[in-house]
CSV table of C-alpha atoms in Angstrom, one decimal:
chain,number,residue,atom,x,y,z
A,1,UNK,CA,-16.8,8.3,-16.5
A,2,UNK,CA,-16.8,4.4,-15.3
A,3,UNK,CA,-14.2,2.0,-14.4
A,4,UNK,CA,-14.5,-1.8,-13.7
A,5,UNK,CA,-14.6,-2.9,-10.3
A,6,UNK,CA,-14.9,-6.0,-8.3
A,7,UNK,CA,-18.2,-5.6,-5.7
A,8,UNK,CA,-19.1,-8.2,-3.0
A,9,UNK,CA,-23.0,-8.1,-2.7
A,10,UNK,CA,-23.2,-10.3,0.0
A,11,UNK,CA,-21.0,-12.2,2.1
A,12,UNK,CA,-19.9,-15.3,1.1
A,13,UNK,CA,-17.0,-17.7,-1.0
A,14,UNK,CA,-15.1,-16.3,-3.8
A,15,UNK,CA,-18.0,-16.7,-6.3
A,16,UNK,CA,-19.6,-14.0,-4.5
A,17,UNK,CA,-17.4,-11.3,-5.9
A,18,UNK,CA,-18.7,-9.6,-9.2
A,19,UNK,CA,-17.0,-7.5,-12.1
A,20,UNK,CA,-19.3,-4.4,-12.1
A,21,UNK,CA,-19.0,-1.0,-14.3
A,22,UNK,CA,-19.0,1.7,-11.6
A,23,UNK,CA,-19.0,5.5,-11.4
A,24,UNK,CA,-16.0,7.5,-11.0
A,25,UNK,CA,-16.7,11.0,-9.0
A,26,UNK,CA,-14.5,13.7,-9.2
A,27,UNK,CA,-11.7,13.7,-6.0
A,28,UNK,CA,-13.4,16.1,-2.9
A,29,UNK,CA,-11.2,17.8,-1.0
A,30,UNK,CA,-7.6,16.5,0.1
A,31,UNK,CA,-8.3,13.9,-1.8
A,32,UNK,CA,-6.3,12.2,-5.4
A,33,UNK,CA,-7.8,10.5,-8.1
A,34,UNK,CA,-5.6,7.8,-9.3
A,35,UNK,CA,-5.4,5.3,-12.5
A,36,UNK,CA,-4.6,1.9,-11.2
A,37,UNK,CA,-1.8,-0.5,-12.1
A,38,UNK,CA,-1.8,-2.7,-10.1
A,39,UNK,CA,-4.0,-3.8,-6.6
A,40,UNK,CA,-2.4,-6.0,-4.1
A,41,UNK,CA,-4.4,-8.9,-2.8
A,42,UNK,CA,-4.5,-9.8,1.5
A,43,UNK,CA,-5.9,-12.1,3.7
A,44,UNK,CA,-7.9,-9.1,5.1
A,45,UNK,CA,-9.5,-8.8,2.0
A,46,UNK,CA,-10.6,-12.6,2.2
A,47,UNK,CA,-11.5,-11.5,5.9
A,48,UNK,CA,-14.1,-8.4,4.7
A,49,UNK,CA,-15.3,-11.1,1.4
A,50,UNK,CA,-16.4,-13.7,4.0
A,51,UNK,CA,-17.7,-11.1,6.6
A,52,UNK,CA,-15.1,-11.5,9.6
A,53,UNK,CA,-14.9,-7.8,8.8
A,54,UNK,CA,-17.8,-7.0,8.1
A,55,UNK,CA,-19.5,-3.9,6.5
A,56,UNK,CA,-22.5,-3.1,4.9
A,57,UNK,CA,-23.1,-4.3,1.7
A,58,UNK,CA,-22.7,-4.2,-1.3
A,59,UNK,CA,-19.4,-2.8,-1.5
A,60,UNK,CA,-16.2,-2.6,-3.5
A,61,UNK,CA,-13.2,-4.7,-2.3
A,62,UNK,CA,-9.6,-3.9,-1.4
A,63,UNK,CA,-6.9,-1.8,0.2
A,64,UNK,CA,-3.7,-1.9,-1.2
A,65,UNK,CA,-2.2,-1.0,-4.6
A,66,UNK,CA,-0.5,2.0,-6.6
A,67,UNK,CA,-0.7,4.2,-9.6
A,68,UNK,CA,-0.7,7.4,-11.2
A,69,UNK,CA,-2.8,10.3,-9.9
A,70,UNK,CA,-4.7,11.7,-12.8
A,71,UNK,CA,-6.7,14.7,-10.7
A,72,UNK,CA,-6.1,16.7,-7.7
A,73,UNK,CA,-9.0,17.8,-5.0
A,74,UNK,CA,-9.4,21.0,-3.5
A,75,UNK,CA,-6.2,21.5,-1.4
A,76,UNK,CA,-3.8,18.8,-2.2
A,77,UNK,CA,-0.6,20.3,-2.7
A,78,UNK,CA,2.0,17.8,-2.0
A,79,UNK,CA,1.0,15.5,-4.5
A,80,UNK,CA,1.2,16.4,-8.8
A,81,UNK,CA,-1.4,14.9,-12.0
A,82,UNK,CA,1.1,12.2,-13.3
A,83,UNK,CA,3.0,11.4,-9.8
A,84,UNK,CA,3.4,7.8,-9.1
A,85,UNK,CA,1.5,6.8,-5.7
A,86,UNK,CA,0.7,3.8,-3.6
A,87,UNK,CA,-1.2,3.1,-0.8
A,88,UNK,CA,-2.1,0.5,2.1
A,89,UNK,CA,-5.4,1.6,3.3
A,90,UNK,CA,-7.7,2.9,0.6
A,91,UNK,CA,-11.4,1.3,0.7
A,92,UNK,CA,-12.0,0.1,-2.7
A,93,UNK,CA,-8.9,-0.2,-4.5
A,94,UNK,CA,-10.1,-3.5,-6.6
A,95,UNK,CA,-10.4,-0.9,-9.3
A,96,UNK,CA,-9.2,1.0,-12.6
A,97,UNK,CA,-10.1,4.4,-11.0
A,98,UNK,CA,-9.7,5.0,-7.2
A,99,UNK,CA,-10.5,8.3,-5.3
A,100,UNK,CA,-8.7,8.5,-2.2
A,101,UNK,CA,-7.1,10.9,0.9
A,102,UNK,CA,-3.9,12.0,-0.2
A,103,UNK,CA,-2.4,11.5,3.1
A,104,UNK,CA,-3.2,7.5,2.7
A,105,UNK,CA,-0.7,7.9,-0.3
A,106,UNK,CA,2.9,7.6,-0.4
A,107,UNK,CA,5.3,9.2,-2.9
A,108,UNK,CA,7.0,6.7,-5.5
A,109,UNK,CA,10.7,7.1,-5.5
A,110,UNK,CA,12.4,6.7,-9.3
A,111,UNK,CA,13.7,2.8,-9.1
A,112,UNK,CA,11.0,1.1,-7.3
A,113,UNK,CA,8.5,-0.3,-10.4
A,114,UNK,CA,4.5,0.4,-10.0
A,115,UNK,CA,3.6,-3.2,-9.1
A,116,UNK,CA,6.8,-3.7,-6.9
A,117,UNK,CA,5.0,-0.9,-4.9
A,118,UNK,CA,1.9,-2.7,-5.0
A,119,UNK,CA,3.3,-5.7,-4.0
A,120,UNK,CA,5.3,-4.1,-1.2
A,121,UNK,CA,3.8,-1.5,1.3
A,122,UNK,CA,1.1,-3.0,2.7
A,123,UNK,CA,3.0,-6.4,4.1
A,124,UNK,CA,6.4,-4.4,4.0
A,125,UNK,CA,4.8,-2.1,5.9
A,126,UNK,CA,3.8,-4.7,8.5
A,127,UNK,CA,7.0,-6.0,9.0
A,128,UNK,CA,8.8,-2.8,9.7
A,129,UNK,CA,6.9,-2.4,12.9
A,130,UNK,CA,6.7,-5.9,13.7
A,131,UNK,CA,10.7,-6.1,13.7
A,132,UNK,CA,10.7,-2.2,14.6
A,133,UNK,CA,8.1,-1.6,17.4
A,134,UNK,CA,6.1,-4.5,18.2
A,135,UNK,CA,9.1,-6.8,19.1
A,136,UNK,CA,12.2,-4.7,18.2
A,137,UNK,CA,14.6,-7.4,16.9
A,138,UNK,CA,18.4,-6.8,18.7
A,139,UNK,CA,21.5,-8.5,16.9
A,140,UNK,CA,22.1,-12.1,18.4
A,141,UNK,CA,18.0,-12.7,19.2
A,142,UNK,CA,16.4,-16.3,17.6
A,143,UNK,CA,13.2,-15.6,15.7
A,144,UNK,CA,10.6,-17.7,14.4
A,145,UNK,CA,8.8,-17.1,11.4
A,146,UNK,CA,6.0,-18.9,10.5
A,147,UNK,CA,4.9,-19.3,6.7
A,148,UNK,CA,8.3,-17.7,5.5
A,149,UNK,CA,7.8,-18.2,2.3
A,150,UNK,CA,4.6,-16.3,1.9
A,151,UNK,CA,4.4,-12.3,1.0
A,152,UNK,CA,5.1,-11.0,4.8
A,153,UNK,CA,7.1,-14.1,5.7
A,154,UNK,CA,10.2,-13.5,3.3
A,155,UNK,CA,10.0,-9.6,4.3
A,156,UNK,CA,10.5,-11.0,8.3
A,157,UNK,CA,12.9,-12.9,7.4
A,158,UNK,CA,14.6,-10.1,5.2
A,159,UNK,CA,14.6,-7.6,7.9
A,160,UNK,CA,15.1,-10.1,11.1
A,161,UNK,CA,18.5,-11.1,8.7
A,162,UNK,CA,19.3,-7.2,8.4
A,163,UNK,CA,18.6,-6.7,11.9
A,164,UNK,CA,21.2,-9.5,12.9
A,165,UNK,CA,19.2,-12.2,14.5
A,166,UNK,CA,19.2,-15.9,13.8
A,167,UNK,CA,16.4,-16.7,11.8
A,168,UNK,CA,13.9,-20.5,12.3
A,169,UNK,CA,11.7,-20.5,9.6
A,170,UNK,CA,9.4,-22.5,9.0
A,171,UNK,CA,7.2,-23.8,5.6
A,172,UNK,CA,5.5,-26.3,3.8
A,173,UNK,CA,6.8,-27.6,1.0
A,174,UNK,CA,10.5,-27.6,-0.7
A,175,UNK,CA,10.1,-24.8,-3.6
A,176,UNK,CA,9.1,-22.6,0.0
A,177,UNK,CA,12.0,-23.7,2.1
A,178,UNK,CA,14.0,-22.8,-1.2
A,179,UNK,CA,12.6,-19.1,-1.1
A,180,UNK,CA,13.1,-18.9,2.9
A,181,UNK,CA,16.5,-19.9,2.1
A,182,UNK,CA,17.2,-17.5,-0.2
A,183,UNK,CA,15.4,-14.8,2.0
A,184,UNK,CA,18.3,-15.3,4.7
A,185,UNK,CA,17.0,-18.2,7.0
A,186,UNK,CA,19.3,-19.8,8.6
A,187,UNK,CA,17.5,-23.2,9.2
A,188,UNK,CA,13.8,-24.1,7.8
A,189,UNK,CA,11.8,-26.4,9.6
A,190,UNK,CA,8.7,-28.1,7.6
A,191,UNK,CA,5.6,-28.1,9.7
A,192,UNK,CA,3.6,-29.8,7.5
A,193,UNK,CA,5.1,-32.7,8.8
A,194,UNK,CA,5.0,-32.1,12.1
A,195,UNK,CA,2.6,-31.8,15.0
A,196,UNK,CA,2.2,-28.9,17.1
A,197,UNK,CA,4.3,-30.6,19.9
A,198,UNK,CA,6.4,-31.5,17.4
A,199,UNK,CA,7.5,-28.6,15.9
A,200,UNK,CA,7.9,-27.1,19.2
A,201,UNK,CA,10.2,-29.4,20.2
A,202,UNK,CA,12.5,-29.2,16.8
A,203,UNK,CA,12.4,-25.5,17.7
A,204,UNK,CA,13.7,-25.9,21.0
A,205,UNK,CA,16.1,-28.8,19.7
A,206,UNK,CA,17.6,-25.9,17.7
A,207,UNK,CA,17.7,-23.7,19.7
A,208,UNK,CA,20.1,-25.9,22.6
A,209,UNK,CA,16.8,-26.6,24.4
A,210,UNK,CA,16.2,-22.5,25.3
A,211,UNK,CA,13.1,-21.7,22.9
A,212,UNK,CA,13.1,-18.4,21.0
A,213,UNK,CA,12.9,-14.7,21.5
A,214,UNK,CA,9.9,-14.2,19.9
A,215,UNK,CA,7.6,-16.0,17.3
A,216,UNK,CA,6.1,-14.0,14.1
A,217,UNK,CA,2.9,-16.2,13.3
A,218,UNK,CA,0.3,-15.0,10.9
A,219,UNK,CA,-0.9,-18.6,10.8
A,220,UNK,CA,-3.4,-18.0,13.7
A,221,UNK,CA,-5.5,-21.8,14.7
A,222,UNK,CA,-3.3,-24.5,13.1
A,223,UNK,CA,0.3,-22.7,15.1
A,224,UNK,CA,-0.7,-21.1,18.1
A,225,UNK,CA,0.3,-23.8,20.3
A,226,UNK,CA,3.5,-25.0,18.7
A,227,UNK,CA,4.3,-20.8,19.2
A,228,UNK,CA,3.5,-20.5,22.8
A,229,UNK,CA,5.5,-23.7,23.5
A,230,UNK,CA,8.7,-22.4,21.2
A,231,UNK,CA,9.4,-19.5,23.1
A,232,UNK,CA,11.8,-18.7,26.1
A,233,UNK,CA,11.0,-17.5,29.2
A,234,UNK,CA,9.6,-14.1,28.8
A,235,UNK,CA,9.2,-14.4,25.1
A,236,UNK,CA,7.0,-12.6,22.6
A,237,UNK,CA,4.4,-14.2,20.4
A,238,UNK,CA,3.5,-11.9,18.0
A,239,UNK,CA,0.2,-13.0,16.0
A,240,UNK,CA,-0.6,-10.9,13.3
A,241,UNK,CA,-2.6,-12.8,11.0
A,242,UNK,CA,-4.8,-16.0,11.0
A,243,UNK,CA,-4.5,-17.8,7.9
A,244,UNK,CA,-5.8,-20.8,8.9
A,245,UNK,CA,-8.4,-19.6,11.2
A,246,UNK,CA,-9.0,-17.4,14.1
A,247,UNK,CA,-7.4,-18.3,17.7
A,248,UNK,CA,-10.2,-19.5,20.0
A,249,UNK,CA,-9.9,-17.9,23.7
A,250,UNK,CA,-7.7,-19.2,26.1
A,251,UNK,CA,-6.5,-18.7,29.9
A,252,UNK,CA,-4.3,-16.4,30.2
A,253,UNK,CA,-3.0,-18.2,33.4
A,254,UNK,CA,-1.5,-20.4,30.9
A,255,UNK,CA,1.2,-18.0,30.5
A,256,UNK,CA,2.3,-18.0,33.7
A,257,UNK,CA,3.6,-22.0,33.7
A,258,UNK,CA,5.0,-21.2,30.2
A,259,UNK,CA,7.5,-18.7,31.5
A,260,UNK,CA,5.7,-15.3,32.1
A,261,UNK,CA,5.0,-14.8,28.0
A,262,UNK,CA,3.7,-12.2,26.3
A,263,UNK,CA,1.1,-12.7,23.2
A,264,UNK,CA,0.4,-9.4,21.3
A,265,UNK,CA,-2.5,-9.3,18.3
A,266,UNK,CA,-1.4,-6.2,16.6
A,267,UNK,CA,-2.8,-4.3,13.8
A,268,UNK,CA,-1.9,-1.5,11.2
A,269,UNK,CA,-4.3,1.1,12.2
A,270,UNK,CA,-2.1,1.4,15.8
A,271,UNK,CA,1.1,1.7,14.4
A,272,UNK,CA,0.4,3.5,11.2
A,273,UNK,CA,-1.8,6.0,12.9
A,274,UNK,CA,-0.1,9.4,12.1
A,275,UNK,CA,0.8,10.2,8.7
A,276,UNK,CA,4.4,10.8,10.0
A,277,UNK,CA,4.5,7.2,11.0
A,278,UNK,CA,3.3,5.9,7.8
A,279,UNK,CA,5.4,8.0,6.4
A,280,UNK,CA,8.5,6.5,8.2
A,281,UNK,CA,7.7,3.4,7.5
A,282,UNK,CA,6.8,3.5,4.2
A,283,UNK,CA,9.9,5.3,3.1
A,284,UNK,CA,12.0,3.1,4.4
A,285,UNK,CA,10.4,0.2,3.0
A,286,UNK,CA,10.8,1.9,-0.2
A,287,UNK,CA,14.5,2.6,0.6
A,288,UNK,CA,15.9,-0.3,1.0
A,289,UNK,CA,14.2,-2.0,-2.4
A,290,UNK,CA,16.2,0.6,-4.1
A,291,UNK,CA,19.1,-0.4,-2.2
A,292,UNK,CA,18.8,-3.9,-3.0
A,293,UNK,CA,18.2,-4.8,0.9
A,294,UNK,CA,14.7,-6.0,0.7
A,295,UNK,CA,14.0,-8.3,-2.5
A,296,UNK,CA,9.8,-8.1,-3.5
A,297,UNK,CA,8.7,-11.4,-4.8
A,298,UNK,CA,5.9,-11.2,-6.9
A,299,UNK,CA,4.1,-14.7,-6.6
A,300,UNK,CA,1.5,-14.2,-9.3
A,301,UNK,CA,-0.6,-11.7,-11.4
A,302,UNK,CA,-3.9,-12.2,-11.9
A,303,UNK,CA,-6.5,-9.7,-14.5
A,304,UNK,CA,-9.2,-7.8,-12.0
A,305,UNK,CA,-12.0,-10.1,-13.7
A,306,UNK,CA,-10.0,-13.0,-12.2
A,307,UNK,CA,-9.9,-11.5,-8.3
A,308,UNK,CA,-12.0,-14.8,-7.2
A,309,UNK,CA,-8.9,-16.8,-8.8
A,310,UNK,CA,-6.2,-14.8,-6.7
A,311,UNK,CA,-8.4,-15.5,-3.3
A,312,UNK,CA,-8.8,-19.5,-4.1
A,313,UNK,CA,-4.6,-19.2,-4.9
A,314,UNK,CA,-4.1,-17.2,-1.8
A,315,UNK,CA,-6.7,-19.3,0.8
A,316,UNK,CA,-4.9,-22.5,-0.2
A,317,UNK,CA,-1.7,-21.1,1.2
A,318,UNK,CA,0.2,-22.6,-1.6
A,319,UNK,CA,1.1,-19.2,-3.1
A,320,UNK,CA,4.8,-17.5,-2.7
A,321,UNK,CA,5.1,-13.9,-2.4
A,322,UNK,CA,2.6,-11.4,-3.1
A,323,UNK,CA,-0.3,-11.6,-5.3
A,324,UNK,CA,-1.3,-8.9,-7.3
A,325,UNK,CA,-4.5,-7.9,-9.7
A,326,UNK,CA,-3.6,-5.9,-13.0
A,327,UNK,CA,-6.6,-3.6,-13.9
């Protein structure tokens, strides 16, 4: 048995990844084999394309997606053949056939679609504990979300709304301050036309001069400064991604003159350690699309064979939403 499969044989731009026909073993123990429908694409998959993560090579690409198990390892019990999953953190998921550890996969509940899935944990995920834990948003805080358009963005925004803060977003173009908009901001600031000094100040202009509580960037290089200088005394920058490039070093004395500010890099693999805690997070996620509270916006689907396509789309950082590749 083989499935199609997109490999990266060396590091490199998009026209280094490769539709390949690859073997599919039979699940070991604890672990599902799942049918595919649908594979969400991340910046960390651009990250481990390019190297930035780097593993040995050659290797099949991606993380995220959801589908229907088709076989059961030794020992699985809590999962069924023809059970709906997804799943966040599965090596190799740019697939038709993945084999995976059934505790990396969540349970579908009737109401939320396959692809919404797909499109949903991973960054849905992500903001959970970025509003939850990281910074645990309190009714009456400011936020500022940076690219709140984009597939985590309008989940911040979402659950910053729900939480009861006043949301500053900001984006880059007016079909994106439409969609923050709609998401709940309650002002949009566009950065593209702005400077770093700039857009601090119009944060602080909003804001009666104060600065925010804390600043969700997964912008990284091209915001850093404009975050640091938009938050209050004893405010939060919270950098979780770097979209346009990774943060060079800087002296932490800095902080001091700013106001005493905290900066925090977090990651999945701290707060999704346990499979309680993924669990948690995951099924509320999944709640509140089938309550209506959290609205998935699916900015694109792309075939497998096309994966390079959907990593030029998202690199630009002209896409909305969430990208997703249909085996």
């Amino acid at each position: 048995m083989a499935t199609q499969a997109i490999v990266v044989g060396e590091y490199g731009g998009p026209e280094v990844l490769e539709v390949v026909e690859t073997p599919v073993r039979e699940p070991g123990p604890c672990e599902i084999r799942v049918t595919v429908d649908a594979v969400g694409v991340n910046f960390r998959d651009i990250y481990q394309r390019t190297g930035i993560s780097a593993q040995e090579t050659p290797f099949v690409l991606g993380l995220e997606g959801a589908g229907t198990v088709n076989a059961l390892g030794e020992g699985v019990t809590e999962l069924a053949v023809g059970q709906r999953v997804a799943w966040a953190d599965a090596p190799g998921s740019y697939a038709g056939e993945v084999v995976l550890h059934a505790e990396r996969a969540v349970p579908l509940p009737e109401g939320v679609p396959t692809d919404v899935a797909a499109a949903a944990l991973a960054q849905g995920m992500t903001a959970h504990y970025l509003t939850h834990s990281t910074y645990p948003v309190q009714a009456g805080d400011t936020v500022l979300v940076h690219a709140a358009a984009g597939g985590t963005g309008l989940l911040l925004v979402q659950l910053a709304k729900h939480l009861g803060a006043r949301v500053l977003a900001t984006v880059s173009t007016d079909d994106k301050e439409r969609l923050a908009r709609g998401a709940g901001a309650d002002e949009v600031i566009r950065y593209d036309e702005l400077s770093c000094a700039e857009l601090a100040a119009e944060a602080r202009r909003r804001t009666d001069g104060e600065g925010v509580g804390v600043v969700y960037d997964g912008v990284g290089a091209a915001t850093f400064e404009a975050s640091l200088a938009s938050l209050r005394p004893r405010g939060m920058l919270v950098l979780f991604g770097a979209a346009s490039g990774m943060v060079p070093p800087f002296d932490l004395q800095r902080l001091i003159g700013a106001g005493s500010l905290f900066v925090t890099r977090p990651i999945g693999a701290h707060y999704l350690a346990t499979r309680e805690e993924l669990c948690e997070r995951a099924d509320a996620v999944l709640s509140w699309i089938q309550e209506g509270t959290l609205d998935i916006r699916i900015g694109g689907r792309y075939p497998l064979a096309k994966a390079a396509e959907a990593h030029i789309a998202l690199a630009s950082r002209r896409t909305t939403g969430k990208l997703l590749l249909i085996p």
